[in-house]
PDB file of C-alpha atoms in Angstrom:
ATOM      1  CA  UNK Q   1      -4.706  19.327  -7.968  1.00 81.00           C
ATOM      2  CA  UNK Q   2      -1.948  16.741  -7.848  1.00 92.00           C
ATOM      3  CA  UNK Q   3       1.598  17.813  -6.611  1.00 92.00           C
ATOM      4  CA  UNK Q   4       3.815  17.822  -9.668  1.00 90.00           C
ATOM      5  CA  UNK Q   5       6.459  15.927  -7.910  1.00 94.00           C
ATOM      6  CA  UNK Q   6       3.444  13.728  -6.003  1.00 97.00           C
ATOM      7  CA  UNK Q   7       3.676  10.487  -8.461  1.00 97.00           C
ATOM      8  CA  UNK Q   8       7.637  10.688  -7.979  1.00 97.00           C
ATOM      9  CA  UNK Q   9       7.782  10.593  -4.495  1.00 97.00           C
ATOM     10  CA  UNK Q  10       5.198   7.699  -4.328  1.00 98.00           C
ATOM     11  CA  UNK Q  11       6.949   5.243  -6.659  1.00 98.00           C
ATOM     12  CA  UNK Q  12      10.232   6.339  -4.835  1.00 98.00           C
ATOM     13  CA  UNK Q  13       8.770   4.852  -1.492  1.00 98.00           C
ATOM     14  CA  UNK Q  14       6.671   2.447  -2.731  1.00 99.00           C
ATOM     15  CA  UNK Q  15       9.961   0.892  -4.930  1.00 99.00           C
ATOM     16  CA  UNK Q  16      12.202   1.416  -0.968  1.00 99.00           C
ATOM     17  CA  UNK Q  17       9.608  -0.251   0.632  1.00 98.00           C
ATOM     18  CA  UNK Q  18       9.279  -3.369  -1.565  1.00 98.00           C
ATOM     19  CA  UNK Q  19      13.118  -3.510  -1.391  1.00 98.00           C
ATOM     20  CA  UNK Q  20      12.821  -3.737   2.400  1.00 98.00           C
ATOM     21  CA  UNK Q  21      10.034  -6.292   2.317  1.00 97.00           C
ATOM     22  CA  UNK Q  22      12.087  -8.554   0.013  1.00 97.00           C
ATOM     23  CA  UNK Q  23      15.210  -8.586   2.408  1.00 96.00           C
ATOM     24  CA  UNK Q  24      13.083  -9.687   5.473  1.00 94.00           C
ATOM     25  CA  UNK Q  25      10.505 -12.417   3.121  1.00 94.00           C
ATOM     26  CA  UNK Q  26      10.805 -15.508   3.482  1.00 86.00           C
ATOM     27  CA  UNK Q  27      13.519 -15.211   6.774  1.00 83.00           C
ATOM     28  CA  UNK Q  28      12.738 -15.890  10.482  1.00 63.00           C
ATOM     29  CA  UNK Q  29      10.858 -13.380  12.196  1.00 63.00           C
ATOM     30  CA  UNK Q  30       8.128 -13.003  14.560  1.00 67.00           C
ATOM     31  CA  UNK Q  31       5.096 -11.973  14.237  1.00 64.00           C
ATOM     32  CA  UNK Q  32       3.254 -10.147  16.829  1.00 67.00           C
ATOM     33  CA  UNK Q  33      -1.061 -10.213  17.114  1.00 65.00           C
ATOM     34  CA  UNK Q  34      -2.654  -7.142  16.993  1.00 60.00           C
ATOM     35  CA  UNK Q  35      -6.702  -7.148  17.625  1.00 58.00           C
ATOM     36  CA  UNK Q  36      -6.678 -10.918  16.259  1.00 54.00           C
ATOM     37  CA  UNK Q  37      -4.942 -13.822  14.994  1.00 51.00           C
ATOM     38  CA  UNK Q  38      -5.576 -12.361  11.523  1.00 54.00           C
ATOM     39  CA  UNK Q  39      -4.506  -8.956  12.525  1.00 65.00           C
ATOM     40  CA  UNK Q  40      -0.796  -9.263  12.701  1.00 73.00           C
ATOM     41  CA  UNK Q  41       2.457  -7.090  12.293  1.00 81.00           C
ATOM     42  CA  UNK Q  42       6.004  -7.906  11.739  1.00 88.00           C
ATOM     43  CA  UNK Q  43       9.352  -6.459  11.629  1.00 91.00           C
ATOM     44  CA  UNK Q  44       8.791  -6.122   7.887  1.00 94.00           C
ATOM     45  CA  UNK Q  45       6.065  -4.409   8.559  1.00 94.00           C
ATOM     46  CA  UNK Q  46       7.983  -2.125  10.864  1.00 93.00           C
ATOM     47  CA  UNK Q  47      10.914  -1.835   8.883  1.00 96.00           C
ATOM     48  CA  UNK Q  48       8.954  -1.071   5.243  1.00 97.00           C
ATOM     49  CA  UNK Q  49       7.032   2.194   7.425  1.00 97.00           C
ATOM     50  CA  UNK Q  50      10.076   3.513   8.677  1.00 97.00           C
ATOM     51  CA  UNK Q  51      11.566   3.204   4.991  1.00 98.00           C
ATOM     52  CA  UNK Q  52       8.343   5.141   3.856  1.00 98.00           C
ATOM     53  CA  UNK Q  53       8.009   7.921   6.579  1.00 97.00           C
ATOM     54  CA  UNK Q  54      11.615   9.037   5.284  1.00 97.00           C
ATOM     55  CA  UNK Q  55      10.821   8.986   1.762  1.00 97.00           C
ATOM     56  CA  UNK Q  56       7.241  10.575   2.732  1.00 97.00           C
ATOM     57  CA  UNK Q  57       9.500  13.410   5.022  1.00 94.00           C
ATOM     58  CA  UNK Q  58      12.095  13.937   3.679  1.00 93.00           C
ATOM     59  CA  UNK Q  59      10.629  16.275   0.856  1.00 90.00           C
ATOM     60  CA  UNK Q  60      10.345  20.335   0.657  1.00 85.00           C
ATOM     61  CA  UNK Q  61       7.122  20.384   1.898  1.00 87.00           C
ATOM     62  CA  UNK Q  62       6.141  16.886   3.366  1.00 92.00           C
ATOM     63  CA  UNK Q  63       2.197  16.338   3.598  1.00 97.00           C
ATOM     64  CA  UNK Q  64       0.086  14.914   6.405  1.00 97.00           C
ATOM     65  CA  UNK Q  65       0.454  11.036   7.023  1.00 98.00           C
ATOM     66  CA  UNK Q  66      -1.399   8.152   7.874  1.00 98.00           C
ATOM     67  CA  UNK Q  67      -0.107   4.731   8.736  1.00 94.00           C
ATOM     68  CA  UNK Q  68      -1.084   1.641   9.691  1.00 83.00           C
ATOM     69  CA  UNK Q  69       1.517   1.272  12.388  1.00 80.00           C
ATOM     70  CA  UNK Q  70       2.204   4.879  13.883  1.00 87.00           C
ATOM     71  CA  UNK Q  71      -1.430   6.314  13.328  1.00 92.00           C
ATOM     72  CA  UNK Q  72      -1.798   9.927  12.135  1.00 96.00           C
ATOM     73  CA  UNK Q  73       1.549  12.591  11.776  1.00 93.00           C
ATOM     74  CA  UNK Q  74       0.198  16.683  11.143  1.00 95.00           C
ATOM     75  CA  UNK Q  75       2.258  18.628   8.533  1.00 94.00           C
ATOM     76  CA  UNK Q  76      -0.436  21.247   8.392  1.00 95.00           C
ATOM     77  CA  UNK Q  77      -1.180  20.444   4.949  1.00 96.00           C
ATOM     78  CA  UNK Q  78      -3.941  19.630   2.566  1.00 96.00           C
ATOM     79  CA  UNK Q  79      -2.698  16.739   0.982  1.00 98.00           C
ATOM     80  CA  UNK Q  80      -2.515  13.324   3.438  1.00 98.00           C
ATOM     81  CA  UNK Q  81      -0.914  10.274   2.332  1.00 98.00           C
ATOM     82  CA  UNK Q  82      -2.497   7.242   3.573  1.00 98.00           C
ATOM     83  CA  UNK Q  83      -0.018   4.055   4.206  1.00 98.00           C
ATOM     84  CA  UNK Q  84      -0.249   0.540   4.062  1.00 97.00           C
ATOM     85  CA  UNK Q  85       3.452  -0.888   4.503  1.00 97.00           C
ATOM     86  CA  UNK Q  86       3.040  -4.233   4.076  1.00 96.00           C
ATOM     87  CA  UNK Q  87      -0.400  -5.067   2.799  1.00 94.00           C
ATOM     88  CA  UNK Q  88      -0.515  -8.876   3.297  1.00 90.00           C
ATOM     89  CA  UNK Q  89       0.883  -9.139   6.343  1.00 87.00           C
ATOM     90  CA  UNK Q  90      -0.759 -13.186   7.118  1.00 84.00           C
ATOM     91  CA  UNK Q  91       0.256 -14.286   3.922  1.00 88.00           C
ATOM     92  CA  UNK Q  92       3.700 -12.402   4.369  1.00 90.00           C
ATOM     93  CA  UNK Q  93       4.583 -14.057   7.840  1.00 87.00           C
ATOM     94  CA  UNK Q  94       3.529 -17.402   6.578  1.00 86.00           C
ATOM     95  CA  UNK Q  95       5.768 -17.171   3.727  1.00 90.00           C
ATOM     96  CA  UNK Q  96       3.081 -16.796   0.777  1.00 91.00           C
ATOM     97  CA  UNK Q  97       4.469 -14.631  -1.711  1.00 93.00           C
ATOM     98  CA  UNK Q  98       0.922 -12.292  -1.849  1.00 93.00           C
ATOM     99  CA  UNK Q  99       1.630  -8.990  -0.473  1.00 96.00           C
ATOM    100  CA  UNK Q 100       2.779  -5.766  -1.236  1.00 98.00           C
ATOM    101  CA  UNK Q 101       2.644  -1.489  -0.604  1.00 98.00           C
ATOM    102  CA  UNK Q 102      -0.185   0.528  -0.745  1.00 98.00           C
ATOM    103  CA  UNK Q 103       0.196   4.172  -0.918  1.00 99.00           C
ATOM    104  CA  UNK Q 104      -2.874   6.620  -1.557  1.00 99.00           C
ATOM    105  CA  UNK Q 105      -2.496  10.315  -0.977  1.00 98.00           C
ATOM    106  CA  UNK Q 106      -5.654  12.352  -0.381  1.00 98.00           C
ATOM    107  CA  UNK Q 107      -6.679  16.276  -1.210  1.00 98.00           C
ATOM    108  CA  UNK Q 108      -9.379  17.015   1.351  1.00 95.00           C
ATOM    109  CA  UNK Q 109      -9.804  13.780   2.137  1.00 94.00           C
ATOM    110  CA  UNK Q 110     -10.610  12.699  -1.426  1.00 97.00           C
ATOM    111  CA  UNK Q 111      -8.170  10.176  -3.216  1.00 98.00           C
ATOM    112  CA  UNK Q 112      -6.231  11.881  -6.331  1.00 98.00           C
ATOM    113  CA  UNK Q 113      -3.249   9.131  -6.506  1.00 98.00           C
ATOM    114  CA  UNK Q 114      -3.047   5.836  -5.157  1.00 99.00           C
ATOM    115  CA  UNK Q 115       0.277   3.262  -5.842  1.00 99.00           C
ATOM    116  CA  UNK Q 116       0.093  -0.374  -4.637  1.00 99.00           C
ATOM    117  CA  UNK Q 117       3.531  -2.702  -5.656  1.00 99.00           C
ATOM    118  CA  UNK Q 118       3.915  -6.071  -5.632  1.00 98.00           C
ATOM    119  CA  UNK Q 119       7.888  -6.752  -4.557  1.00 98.00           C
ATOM    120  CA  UNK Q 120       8.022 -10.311  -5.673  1.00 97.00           C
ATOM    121  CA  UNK Q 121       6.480  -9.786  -9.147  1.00 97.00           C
ATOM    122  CA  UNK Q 122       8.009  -6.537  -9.592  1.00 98.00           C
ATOM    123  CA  UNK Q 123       3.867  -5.035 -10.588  1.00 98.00           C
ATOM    124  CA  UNK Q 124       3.258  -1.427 -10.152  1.00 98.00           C
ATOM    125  CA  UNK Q 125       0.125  -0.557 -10.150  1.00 98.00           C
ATOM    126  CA  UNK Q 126      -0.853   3.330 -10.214  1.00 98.00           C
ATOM    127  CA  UNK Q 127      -4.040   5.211 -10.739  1.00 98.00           C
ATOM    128  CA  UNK Q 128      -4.417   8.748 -10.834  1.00 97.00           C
ATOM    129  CA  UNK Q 129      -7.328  11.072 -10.582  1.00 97.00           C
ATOM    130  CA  UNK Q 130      -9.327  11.602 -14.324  1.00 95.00           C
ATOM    131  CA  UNK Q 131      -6.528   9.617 -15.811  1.00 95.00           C
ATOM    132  CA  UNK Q 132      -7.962   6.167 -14.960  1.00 95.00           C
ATOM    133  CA  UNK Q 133      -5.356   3.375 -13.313  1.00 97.00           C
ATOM    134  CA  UNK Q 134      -2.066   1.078 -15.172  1.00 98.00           C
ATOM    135  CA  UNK Q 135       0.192  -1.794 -14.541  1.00 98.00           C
ATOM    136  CA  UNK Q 136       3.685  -1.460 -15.436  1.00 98.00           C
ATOM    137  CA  UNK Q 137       2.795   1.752 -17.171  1.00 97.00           C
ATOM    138  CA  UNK Q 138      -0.194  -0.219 -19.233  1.00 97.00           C
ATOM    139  CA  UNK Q 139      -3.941   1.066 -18.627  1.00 97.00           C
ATOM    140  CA  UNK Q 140      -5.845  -1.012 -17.156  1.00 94.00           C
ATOM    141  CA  UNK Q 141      -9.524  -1.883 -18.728  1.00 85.00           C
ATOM    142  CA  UNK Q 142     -12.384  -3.528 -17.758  1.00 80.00           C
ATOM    143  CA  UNK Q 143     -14.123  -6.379 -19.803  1.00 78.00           C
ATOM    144  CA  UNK Q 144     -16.755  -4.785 -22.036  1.00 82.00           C
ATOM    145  CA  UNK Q 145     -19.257  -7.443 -20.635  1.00 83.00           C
ATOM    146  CA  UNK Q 146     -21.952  -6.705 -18.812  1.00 84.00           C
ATOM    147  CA  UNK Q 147     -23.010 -10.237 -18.517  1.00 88.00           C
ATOM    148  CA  UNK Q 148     -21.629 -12.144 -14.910  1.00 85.00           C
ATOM    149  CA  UNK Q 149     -21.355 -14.706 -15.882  1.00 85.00           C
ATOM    150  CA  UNK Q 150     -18.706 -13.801 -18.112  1.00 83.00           C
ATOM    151  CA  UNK Q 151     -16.790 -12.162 -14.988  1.00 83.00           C
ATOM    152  CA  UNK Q 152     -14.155 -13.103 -13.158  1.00 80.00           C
ATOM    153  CA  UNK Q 153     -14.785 -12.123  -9.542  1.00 78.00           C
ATOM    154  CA  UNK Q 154     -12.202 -12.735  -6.601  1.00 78.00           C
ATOM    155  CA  UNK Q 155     -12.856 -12.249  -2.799  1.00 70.00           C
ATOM    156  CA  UNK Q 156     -10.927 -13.189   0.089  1.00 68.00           C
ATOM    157  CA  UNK Q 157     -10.737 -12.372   3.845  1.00 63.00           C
ATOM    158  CA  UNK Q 158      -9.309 -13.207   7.125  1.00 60.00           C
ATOM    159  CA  UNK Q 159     -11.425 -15.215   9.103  1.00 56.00           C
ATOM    160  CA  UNK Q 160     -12.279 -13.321  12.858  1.00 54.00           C
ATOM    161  CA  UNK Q 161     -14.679 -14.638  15.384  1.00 51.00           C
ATOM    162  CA  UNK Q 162     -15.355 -10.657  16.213  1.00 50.00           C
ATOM    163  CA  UNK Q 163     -19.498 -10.273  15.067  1.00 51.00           C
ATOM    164  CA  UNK Q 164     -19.179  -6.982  13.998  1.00 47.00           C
TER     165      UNK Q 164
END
């Protein structure tokens, strides 16, 4: 079910795209409001999805894309990735060092492999379908306790004065 050259081609762009994001962190750049003031893109932003479209196109037989930026490109195929080029965007524009790349791609509109790196720390994170998820090539577990209290549980959001 997954491409045999699928995980290749997403660590390729996720690894171009984290290079990209690192050359424009931490410089001057603008950063333009989108539906809110916690809704915002940047060149980065920009930059990183054009970095990732040719990685994603340039291939024998490139898939269907999404992205956050251009919206939705047809190949006529099965398989869609879904993009995220700079995941982090607030923290990236106000110089907080807590963003990254998200790449999923989808079969029928179910996820089968899913890549999110972390430029700065140099973290890979991958997970594919039946073969559970790693960082840095390490699996990745879950605490065997059951109890909460024993949990460690981490939220965060972007404050909007939008009800819905």
């Amino acid at each position: 079910m997954i491409p045999e050259n699928a995980r290749e081609i997403l660590e390729k762009a996720l690894f171009e795209a984290g290079k990209v994001l690192l050359s424009h962190f931490g410089t001057s750049h603008k950063a333009k409001v989108k539906e809110s003031i916690s809704s915002v893109v940047t060149e980065a932003d920009l930059a990183s999805e054009r970095t990732i479209l040719k990685v994603l196109v340039d291939t024998p037989n490139p898939y269907n894309i999404i992205t956050e930026e251009s919206g939705y490109v047809s190949h006529g195929s099965e398989y869609t990735w879904v993009v995220d080029p700079l995941d982090g965007t607030s923290n990236f524009a106000a110089g907080l060092p807590w963003y990254g790349v998200i790449i999923a791609l989808m079969w029928k509109g179910d996820p089968i492999l899913a890549g999110m790196y972390i430029p700065v720390d140099q973290d890979v994170y991958l997970a594919e379908l039946k073969k559970g998820a790693r960082k840095n090539g390490v699996p990745i577990r879950t605490t065997p306790s059951s109890n909460l209290a024993e949990q460690l549980i981490a939220y965060s959001f972007d404050f909007s004065s939008d009800p819905a």
